[in-house]
Short mmCIF file of C-alpha atoms in Angstrom, two decimals:
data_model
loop_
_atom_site.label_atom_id
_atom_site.label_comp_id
_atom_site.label_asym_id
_atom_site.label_seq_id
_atom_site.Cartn_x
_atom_site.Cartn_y
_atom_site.Cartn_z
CA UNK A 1 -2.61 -0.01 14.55
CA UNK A 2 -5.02 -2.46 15.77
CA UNK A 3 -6.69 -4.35 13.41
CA UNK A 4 -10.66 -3.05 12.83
CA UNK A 5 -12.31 -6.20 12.66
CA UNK A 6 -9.78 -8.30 14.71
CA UNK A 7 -11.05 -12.08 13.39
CA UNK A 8 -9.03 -15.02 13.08
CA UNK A 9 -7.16 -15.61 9.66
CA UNK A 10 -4.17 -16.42 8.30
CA UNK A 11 -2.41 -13.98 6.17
CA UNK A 12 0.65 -16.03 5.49
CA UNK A 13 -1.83 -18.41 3.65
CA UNK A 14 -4.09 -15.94 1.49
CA UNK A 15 -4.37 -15.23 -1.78
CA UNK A 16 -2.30 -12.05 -2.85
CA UNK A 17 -4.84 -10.65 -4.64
CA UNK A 18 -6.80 -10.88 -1.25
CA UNK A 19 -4.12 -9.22 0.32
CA UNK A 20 -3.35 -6.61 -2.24
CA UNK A 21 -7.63 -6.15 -1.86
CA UNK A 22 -7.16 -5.67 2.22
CA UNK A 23 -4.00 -3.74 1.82
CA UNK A 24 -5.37 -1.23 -1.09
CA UNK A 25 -8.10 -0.12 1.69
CA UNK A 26 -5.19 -0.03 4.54
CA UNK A 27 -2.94 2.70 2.22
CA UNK A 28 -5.54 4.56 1.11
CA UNK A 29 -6.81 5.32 4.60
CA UNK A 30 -3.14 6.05 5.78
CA UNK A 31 -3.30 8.84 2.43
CA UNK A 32 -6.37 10.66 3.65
CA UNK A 33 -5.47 10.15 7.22
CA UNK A 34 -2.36 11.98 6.43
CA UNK A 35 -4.06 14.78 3.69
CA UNK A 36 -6.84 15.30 7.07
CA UNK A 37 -4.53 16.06 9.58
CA UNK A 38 -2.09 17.88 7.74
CA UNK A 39 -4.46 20.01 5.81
CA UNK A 40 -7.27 21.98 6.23
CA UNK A 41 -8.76 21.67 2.10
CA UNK A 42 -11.70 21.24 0.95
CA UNK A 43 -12.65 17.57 0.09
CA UNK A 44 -12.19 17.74 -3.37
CA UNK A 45 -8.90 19.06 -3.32
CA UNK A 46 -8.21 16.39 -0.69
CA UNK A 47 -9.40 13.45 -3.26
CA UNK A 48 -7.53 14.93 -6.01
CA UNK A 49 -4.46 14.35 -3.86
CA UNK A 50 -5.41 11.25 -2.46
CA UNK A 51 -5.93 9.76 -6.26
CA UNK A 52 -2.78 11.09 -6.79
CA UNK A 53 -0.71 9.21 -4.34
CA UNK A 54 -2.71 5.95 -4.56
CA UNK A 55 -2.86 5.71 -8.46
CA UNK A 56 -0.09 2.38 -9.76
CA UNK A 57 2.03 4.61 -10.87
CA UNK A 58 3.03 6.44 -8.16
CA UNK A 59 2.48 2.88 -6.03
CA UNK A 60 4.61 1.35 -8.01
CA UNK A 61 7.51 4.02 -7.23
CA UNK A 62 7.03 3.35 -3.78
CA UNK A 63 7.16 0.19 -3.75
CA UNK A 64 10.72 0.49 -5.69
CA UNK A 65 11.73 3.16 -2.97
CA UNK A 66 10.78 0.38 0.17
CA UNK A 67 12.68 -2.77 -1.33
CA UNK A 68 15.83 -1.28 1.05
CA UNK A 69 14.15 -1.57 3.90
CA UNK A 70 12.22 -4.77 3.64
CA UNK A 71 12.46 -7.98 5.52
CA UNK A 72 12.93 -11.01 3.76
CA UNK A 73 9.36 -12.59 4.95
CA UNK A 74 8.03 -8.80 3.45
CA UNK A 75 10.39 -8.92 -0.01
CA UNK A 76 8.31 -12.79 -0.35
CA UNK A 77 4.95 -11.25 -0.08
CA UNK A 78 6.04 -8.41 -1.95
CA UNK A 79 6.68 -10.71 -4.68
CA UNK A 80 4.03 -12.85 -4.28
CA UNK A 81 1.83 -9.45 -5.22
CA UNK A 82 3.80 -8.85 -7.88
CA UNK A 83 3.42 -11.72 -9.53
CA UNK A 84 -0.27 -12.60 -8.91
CA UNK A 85 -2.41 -13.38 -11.85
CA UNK A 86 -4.60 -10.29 -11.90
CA UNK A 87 -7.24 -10.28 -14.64
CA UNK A 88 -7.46 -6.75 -15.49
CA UNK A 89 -5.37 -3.54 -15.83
CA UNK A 90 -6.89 -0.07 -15.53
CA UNK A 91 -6.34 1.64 -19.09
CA UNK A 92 -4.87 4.22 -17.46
CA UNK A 93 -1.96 2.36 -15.81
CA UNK A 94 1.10 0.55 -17.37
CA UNK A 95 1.09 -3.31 -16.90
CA UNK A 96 4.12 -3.30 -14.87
CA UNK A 97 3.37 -0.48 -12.48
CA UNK A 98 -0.11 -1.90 -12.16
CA UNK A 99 1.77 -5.22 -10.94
CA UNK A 100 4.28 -3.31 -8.65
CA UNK A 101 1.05 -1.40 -7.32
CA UNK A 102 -0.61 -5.14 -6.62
CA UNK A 103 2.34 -6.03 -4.91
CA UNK A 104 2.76 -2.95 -2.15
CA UNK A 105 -1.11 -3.17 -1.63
CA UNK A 106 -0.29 -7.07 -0.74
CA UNK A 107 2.49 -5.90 1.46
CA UNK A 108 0.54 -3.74 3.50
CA UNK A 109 -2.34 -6.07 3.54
CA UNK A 110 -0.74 -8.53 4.68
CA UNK A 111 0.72 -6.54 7.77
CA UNK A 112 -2.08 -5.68 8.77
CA UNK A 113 -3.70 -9.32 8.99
CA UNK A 114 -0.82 -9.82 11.09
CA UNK A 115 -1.35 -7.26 13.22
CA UNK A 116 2.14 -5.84 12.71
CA UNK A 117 0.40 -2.20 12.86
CA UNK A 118 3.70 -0.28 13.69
CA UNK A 119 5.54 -1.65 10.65
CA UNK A 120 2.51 -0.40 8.32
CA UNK A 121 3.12 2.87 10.26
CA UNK A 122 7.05 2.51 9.49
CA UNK A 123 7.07 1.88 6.22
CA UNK A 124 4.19 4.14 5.18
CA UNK A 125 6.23 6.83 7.35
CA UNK A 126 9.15 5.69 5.18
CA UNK A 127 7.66 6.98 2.07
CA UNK A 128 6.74 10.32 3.50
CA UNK A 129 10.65 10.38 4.06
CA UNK A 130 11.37 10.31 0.98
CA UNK A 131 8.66 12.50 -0.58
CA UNK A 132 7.15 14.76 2.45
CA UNK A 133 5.14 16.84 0.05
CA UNK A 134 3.11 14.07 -1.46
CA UNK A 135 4.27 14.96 -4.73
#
């Protein structure tokens, strides 16, 4: 995976929150990606599944279900999400998912600033693994 925009920056330096902002974008494409290819429904059945997998909840569970398989550079940053300062909570998710959530969308942010596109692949990949339905 190639990054889109391809300019100079330094992940390893960024705020979390920036990378859980970049890395929100990066898992939620890799969802409908997946729902596209793999499906033939109509949109709104494929954003009712999409919402499903990329609500904090079920986030958060993945994140719990990667911590195996994570470097320690990646286990850092995961942490680094995790405990960012975020301002607000959706009413609809539980503080510590919604912190968990923060922290796998900083993960995969911050692999893809770094270009490491087949790890985002491998990890995401990973997760289907472990729950090939979506459910």
């Amino acid at each position: 995976m190639d990054r889109l925009w391809g300019a100079e920056c330094d992940p390893k330096s960024m705020n979390p929150l920036a990378l859980a902002f970049v890395g929100d974008g990066v898992f939620e494409l890799l969802v409908r990606e997946k729902l596209c290819c793999e499906s033939r429904l109509p949109v709104s059945a494929l954003h009712r599944q999409a919402v499903e997998q990329v609500c904090a909840r079920r986030q958060a569970e993945d994140g719990r279900r990667l911590q195996s398989l994570l470097t320690e550079e990646e286990q850092e940053v995961y942490r680094r999400g995790r405990n960012a300062r975020v301002h607000h909570v959706p009413k609809n998710a539980a503080v510590a998912d919604y912190h968990a959530a923060t922290a796998l969308e900083a993960l995969f942010g911050y692999l893809y600033l770094q270009g490491k596109g087949e790890r985002v692949r491998e990890l995401f990949a990973a997760l289907l693994e472990e729950n090939p339905q979506g459910e």
